[in-house]
PDB file of C-alpha atoms in Angstrom:
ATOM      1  CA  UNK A 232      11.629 -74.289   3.488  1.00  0.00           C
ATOM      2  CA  UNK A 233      12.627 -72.053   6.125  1.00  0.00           C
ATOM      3  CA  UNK A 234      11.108 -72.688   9.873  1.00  0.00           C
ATOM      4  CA  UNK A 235      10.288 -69.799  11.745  1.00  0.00           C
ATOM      5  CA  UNK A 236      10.200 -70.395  15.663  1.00  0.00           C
ATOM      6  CA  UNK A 237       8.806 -68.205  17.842  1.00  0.00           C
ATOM      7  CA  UNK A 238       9.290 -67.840  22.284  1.00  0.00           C
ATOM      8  CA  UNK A 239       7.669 -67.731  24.322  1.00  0.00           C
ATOM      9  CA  UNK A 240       4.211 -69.078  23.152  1.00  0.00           C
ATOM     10  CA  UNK A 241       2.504 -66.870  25.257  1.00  0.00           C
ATOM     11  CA  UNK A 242       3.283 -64.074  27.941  1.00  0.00           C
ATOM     12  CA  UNK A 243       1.485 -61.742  30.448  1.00  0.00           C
ATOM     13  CA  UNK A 244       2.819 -58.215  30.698  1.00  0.00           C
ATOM     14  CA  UNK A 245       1.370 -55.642  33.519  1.00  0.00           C
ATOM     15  CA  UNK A 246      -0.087 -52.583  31.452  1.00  0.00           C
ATOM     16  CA  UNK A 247       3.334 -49.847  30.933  1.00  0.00           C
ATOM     17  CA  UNK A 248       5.291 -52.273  30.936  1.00  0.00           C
ATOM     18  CA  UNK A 249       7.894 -53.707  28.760  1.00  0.00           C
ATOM     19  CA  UNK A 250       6.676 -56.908  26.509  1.00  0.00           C
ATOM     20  CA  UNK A 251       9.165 -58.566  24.652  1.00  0.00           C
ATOM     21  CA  UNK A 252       8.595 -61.706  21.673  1.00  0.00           C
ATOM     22  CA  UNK A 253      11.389 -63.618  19.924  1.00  0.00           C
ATOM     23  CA  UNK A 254      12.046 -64.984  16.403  1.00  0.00           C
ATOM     24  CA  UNK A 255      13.819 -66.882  14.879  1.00  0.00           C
ATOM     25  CA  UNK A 256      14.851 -68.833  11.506  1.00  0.00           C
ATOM     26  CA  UNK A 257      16.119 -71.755  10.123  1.00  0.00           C
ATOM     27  CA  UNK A 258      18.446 -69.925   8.266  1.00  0.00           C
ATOM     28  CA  UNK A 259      19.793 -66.717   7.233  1.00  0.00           C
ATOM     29  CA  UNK A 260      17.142 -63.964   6.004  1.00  0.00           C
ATOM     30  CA  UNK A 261      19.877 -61.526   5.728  1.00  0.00           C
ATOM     31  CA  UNK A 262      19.940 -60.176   2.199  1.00  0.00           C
ATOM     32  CA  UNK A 263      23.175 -59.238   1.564  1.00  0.00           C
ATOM     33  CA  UNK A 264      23.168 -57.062  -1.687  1.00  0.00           C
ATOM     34  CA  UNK A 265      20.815 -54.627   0.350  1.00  0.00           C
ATOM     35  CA  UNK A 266      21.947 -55.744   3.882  1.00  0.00           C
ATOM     36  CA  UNK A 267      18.158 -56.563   4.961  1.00  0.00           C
ATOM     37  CA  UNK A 268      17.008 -59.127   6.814  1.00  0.00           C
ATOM     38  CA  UNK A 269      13.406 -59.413   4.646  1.00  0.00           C
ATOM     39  CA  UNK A 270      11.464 -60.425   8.303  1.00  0.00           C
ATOM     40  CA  UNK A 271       8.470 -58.784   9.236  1.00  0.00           C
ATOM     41  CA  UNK A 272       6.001 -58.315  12.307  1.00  0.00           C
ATOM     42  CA  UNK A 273       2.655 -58.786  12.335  1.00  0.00           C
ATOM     43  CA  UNK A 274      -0.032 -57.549  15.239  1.00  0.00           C
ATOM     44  CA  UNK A 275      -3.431 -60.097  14.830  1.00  0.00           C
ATOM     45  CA  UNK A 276      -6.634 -59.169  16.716  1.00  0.00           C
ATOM     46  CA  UNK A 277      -9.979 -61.465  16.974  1.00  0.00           C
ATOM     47  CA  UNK A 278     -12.068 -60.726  13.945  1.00  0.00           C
ATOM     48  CA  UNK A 279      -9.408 -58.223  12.020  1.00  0.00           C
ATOM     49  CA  UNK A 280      -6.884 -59.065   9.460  1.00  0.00           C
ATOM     50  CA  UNK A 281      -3.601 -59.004  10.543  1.00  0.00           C
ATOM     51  CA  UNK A 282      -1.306 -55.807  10.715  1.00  0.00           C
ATOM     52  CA  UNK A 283       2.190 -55.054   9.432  1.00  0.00           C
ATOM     53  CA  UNK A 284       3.851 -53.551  11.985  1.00  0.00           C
ATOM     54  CA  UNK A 285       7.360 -53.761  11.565  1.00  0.00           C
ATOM     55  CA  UNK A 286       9.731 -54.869   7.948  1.00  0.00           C
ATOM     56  CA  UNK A 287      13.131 -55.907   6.924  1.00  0.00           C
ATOM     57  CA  UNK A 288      13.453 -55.976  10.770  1.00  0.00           C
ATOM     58  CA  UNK A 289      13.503 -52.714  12.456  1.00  0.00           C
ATOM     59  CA  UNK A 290      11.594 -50.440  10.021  1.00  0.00           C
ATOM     60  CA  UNK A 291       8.066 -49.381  11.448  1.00  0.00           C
ATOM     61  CA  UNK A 292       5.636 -49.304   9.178  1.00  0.00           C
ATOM     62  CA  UNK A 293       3.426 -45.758   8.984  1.00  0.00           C
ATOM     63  CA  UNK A 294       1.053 -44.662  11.325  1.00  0.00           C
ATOM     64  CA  UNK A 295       2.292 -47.613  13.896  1.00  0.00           C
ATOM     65  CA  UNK A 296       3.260 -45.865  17.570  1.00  0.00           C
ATOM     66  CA  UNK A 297       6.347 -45.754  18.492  1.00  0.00           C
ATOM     67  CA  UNK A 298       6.299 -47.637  21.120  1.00  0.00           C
ATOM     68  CA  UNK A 299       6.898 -50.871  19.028  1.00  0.00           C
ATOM     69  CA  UNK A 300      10.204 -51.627  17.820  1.00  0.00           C
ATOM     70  CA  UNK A 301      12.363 -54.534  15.998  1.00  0.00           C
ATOM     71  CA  UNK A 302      15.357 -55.435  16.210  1.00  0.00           C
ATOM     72  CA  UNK A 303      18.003 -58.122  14.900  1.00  0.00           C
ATOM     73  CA  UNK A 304      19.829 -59.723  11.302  1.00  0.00           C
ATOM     74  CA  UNK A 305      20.543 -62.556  10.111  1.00  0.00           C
ATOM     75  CA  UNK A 306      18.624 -65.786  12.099  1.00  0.00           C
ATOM     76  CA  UNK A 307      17.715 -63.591  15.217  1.00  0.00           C
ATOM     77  CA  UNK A 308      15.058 -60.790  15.592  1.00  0.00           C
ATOM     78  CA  UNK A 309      12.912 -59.328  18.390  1.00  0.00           C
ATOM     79  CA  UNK A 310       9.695 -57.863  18.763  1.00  0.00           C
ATOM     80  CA  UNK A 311       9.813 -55.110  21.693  1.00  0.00           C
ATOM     81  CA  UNK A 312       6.587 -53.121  23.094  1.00  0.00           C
ATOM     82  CA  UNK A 313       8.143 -50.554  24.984  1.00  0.00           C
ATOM     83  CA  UNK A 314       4.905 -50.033  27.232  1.00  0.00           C
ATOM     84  CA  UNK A 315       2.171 -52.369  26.460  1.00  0.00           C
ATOM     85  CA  UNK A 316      -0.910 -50.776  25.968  1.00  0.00           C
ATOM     86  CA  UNK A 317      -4.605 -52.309  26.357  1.00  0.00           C
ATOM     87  CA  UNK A 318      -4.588 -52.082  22.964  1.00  0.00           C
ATOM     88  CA  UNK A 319      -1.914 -54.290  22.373  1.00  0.00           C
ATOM     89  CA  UNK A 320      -3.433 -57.933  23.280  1.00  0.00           C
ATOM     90  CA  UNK A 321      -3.272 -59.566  20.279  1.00  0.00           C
ATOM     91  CA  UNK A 322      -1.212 -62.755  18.780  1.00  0.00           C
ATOM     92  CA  UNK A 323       1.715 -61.432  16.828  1.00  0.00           C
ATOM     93  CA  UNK A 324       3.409 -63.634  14.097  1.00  0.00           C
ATOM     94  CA  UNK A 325       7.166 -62.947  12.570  1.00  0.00           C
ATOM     95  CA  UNK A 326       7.367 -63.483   8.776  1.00  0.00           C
ATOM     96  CA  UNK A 327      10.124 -64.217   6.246  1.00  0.00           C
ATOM     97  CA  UNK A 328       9.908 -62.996   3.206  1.00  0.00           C
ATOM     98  CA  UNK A 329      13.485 -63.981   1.832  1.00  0.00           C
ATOM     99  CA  UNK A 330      12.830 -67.250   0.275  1.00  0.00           C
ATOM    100  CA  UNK A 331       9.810 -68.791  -1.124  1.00  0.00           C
ATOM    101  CA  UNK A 332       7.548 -70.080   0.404  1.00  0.00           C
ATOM    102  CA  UNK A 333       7.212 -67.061   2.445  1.00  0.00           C
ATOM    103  CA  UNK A 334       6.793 -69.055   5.902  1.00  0.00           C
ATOM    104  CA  UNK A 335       5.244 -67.520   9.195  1.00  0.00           C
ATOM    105  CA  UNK A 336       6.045 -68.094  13.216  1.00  0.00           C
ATOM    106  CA  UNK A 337       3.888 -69.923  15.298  1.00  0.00           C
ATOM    107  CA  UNK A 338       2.614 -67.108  16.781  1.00  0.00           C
ATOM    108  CA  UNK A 339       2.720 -65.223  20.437  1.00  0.00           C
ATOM    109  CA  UNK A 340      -0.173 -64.463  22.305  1.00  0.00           C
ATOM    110  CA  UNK A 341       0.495 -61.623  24.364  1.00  0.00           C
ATOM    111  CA  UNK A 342      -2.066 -60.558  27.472  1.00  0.00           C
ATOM    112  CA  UNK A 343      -2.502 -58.077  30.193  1.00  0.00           C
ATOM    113  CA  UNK A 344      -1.087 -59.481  33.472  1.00  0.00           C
TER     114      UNK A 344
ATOM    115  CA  UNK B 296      -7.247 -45.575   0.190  1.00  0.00           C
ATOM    116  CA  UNK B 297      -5.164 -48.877  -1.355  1.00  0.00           C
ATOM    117  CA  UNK B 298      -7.929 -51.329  -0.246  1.00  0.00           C
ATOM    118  CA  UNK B 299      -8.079 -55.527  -0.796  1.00  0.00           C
ATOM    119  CA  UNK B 300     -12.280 -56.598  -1.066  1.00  0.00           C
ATOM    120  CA  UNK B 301     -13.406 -60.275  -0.499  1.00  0.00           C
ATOM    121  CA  UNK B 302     -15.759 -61.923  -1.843  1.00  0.00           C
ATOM    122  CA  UNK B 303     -18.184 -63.136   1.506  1.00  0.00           C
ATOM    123  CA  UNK B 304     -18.390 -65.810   3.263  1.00  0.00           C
ATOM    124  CA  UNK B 305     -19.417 -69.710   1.889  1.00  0.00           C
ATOM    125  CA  UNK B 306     -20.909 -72.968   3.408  1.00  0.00           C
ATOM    126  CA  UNK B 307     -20.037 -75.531   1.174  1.00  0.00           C
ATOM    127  CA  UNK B 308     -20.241 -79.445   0.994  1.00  0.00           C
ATOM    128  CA  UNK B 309     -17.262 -81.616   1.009  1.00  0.00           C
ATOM    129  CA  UNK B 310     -16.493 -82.496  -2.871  1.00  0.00           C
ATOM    130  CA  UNK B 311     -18.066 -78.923  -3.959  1.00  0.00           C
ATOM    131  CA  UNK B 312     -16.230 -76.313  -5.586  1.00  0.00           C
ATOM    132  CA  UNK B 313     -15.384 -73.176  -4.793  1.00  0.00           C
ATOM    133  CA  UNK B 314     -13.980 -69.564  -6.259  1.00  0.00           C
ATOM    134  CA  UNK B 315     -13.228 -67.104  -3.617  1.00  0.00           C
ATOM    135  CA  UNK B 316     -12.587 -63.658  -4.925  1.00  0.00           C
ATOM    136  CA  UNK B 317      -9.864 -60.731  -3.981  1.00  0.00           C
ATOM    137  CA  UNK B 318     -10.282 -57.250  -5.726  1.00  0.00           C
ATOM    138  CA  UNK B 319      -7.814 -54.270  -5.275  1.00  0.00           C
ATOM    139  CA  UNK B 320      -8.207 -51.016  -5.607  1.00  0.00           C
ATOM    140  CA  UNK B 321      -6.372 -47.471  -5.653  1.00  0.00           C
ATOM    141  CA  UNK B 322      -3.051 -48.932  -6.664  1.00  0.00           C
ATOM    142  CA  UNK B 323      -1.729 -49.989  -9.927  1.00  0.00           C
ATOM    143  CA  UNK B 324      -2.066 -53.975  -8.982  1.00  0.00           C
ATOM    144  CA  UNK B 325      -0.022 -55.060 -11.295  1.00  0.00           C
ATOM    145  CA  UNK B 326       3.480 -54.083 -10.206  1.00  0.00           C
ATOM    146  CA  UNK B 327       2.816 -56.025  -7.034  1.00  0.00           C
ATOM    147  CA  UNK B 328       2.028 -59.801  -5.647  1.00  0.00           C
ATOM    148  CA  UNK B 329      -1.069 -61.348  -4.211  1.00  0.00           C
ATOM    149  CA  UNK B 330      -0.687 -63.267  -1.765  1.00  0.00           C
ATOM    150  CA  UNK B 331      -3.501 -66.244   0.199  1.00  0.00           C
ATOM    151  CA  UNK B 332      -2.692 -66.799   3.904  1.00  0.00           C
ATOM    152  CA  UNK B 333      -5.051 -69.623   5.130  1.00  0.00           C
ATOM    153  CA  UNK B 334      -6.224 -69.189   8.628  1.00  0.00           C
ATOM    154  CA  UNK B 335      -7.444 -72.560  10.015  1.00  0.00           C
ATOM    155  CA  UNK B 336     -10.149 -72.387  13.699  1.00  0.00           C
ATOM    156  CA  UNK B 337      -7.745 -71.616  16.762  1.00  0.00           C
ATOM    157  CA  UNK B 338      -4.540 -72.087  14.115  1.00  0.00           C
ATOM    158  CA  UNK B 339      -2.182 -69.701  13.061  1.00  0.00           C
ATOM    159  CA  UNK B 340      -1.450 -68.381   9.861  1.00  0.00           C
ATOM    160  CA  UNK B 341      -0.446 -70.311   6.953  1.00  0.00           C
ATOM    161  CA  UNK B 342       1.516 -68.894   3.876  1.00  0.00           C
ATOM    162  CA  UNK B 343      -0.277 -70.098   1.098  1.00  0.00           C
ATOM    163  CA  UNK B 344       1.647 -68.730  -1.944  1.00  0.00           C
ATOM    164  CA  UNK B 345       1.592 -65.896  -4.477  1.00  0.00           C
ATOM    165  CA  UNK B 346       0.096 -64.783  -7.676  1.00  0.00           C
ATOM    166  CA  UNK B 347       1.062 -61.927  -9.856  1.00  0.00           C
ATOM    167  CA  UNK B 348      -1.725 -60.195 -11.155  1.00  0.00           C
ATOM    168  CA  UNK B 349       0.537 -58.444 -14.443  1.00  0.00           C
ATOM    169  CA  UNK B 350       1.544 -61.732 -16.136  1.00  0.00           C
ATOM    170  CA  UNK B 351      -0.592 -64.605 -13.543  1.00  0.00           C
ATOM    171  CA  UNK B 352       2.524 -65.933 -12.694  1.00  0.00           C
ATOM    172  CA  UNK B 353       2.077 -68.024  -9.468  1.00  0.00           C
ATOM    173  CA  UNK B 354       4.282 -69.558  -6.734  1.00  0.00           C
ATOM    174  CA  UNK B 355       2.747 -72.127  -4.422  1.00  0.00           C
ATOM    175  CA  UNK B 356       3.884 -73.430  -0.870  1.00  0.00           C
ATOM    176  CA  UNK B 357       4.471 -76.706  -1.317  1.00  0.00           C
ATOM    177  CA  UNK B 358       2.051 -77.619   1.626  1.00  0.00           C
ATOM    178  CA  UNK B 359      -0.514 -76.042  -0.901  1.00  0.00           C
ATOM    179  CA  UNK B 360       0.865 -77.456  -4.664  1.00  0.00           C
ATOM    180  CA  UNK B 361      -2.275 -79.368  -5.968  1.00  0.00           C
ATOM    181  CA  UNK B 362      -4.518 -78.648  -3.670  1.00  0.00           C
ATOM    182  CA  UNK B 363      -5.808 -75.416  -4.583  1.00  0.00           C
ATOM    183  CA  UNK B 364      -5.897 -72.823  -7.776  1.00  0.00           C
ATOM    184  CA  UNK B 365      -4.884 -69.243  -8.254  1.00  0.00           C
ATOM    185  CA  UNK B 366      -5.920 -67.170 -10.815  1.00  0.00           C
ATOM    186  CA  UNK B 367      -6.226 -63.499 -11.466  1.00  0.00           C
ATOM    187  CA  UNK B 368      -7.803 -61.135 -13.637  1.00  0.00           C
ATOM    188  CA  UNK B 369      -5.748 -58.031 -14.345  1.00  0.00           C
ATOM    189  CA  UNK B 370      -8.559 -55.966 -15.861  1.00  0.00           C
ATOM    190  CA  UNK B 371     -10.493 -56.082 -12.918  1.00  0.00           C
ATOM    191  CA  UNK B 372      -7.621 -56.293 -10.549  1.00  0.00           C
ATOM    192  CA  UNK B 373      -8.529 -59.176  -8.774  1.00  0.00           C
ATOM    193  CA  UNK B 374      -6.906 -62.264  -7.723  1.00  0.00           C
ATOM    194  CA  UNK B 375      -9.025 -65.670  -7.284  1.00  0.00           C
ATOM    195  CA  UNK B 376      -8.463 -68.739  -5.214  1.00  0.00           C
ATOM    196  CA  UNK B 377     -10.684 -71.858  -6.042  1.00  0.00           C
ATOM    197  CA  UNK B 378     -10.602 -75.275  -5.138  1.00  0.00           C
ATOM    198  CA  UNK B 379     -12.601 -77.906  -7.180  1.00  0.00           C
ATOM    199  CA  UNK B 380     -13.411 -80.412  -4.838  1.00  0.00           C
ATOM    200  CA  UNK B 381     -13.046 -79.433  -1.092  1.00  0.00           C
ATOM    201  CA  UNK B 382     -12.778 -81.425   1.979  1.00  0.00           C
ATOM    202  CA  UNK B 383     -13.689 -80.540   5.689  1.00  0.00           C
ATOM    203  CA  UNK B 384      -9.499 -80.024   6.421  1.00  0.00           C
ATOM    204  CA  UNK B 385     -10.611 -76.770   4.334  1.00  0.00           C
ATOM    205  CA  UNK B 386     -12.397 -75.315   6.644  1.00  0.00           C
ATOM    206  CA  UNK B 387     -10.555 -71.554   7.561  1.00  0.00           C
ATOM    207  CA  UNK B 388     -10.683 -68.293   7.156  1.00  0.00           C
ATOM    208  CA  UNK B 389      -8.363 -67.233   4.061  1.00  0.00           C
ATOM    209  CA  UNK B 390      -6.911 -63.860   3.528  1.00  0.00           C
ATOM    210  CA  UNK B 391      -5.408 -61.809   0.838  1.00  0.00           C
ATOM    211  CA  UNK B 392      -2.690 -59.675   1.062  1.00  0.00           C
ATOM    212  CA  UNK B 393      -0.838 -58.170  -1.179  1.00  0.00           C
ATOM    213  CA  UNK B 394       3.282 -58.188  -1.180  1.00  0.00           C
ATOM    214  CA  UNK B 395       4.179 -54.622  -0.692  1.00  0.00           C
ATOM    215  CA  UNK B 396       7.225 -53.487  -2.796  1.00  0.00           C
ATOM    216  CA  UNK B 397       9.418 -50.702  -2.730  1.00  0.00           C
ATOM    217  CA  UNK B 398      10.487 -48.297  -5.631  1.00  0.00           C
ATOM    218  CA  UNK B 399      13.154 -50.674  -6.745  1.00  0.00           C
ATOM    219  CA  UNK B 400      10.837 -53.540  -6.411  1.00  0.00           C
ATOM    220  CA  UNK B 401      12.068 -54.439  -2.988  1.00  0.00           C
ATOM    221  CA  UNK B 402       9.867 -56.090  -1.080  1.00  0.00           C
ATOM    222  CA  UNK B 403       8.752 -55.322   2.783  1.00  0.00           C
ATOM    223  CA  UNK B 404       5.776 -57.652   3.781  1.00  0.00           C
ATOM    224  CA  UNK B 405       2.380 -57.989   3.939  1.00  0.00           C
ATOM    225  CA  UNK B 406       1.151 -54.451   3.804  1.00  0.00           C
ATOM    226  CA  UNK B 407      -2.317 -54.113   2.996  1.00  0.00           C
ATOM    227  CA  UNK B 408      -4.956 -57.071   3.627  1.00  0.00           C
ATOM    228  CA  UNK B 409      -7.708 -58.049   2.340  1.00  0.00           C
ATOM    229  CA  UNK B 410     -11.063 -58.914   5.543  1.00  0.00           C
ATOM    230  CA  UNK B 411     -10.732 -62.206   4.978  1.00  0.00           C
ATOM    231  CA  UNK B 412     -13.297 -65.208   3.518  1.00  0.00           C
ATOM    232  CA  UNK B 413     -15.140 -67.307   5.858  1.00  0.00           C
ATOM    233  CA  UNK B 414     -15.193 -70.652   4.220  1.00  0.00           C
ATOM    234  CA  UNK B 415     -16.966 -73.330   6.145  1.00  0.00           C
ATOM    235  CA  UNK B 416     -17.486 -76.657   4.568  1.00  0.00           C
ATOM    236  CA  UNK B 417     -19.426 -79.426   6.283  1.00  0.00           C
ATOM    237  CA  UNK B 418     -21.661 -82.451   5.348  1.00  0.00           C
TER     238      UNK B 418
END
């Protein structure tokens, strides 16, 4: 199975300001036929289902603001709120999706400092 | 609006059974995957495995293999997870999702989910 590790386990970011989670796997993700990595980002809030935000990587999904991003390939990928909002605090989980199972990070809480 | 509905929550007993329900609508479900994401108290999420609800086939986590059941039925287009004799360690909240797929069949996540099933199962 692939392991997905995530850092930190937690972090406090100041409202505006930059918030920024890590991923990473036990092995390539990187699909090279279609040169994806199949990873995606997922925002969780108390009492909701969770939320795609971001897949194979870097693509946003629809209708999620701008101000989150992804980035990486291969075994490395990060998570980026450009300005963390209010909104925002919530535990957000990478995801592979390249080999079955289908394996998810620990998770990273992230809260207003 | 592509939509996932579960089936509510359930107190159970350990050694009960138990079929927990997933229903999709406004998409044609069977070009895509179901997935079941276990949720366990103060845990994170837990890949599960998959079921496809055109031909049932399934693919279980290996964490999972045994312990649990899925099942779907295509002319209702909903997707099932049961277990037939549960144990306390069950305890969770368990989601659906399903496997979002591109035109080509590519696949980019977990796209739409379902609320999630409360299943509680104490003596």
């Amino acid at each position: 199975d692939i392991v997905m590790t995530q850092s930190p386990d937690s972090l406090a970011v100041s409202l505006g300001e930059r918030a920024t989670v890590n991923c990473k796997s036990s092995q390539s993700i990187l699909y090279s036929s279609t040169n994806k990595s199949y990873l995606g980002w997922y925002q969780h809030k108390p009492g909701q289902p969770p939320k795609l935000l971001i897949y194979w990587a870097s693509t946003r999904e629809s209708g999620v603001p701008e101000r989150f991003s992804g980035s990486g390939s291969g075994t490395d990928f990060t998570l980026t709120i450009s300005s963390l909002q209010a909104e925002d605090v919530a535990v957000y989980y990478c995801h592979q999706y390249y080999s079955s199972p289908f394996t998810f990070g620990p998770g990273t809480e992230v809260e207003i400092k | 609006e592509v939509q996932l509905v579960q089936s509510g929550a359930e107190v159970k007993k350990p050694g009960e059974s138990l079929k927990i329900s997933c229903k999709g609508s406004a998409y044609r479900s069977t070009s895509h995957w179901i997935a079941w994401v276990r949720q366990m108290p103060g845990k994170g999420l837990e890949w599960m495995g998959t079921i496809n609800l055109g031909d049932s086939g399934t693919r279980y986590s290996p964490s999972f293999q045994g312990q649990v059941t899925f099942s779907a039925d295509k002319s209702i287009n909903t997707a099932y997870l049961q277990w037939s004799s549960l144990k306390a360690s069950d305890t969770a909240v368990y989601y659906c999702a399903r496997l979002g797929a591109s035109g080509t069949g590519d696949h980019y996540g977990l796209d739409v989910w379902g609320q999630g099933t409360t299943v509680t199962v104490s003596s």
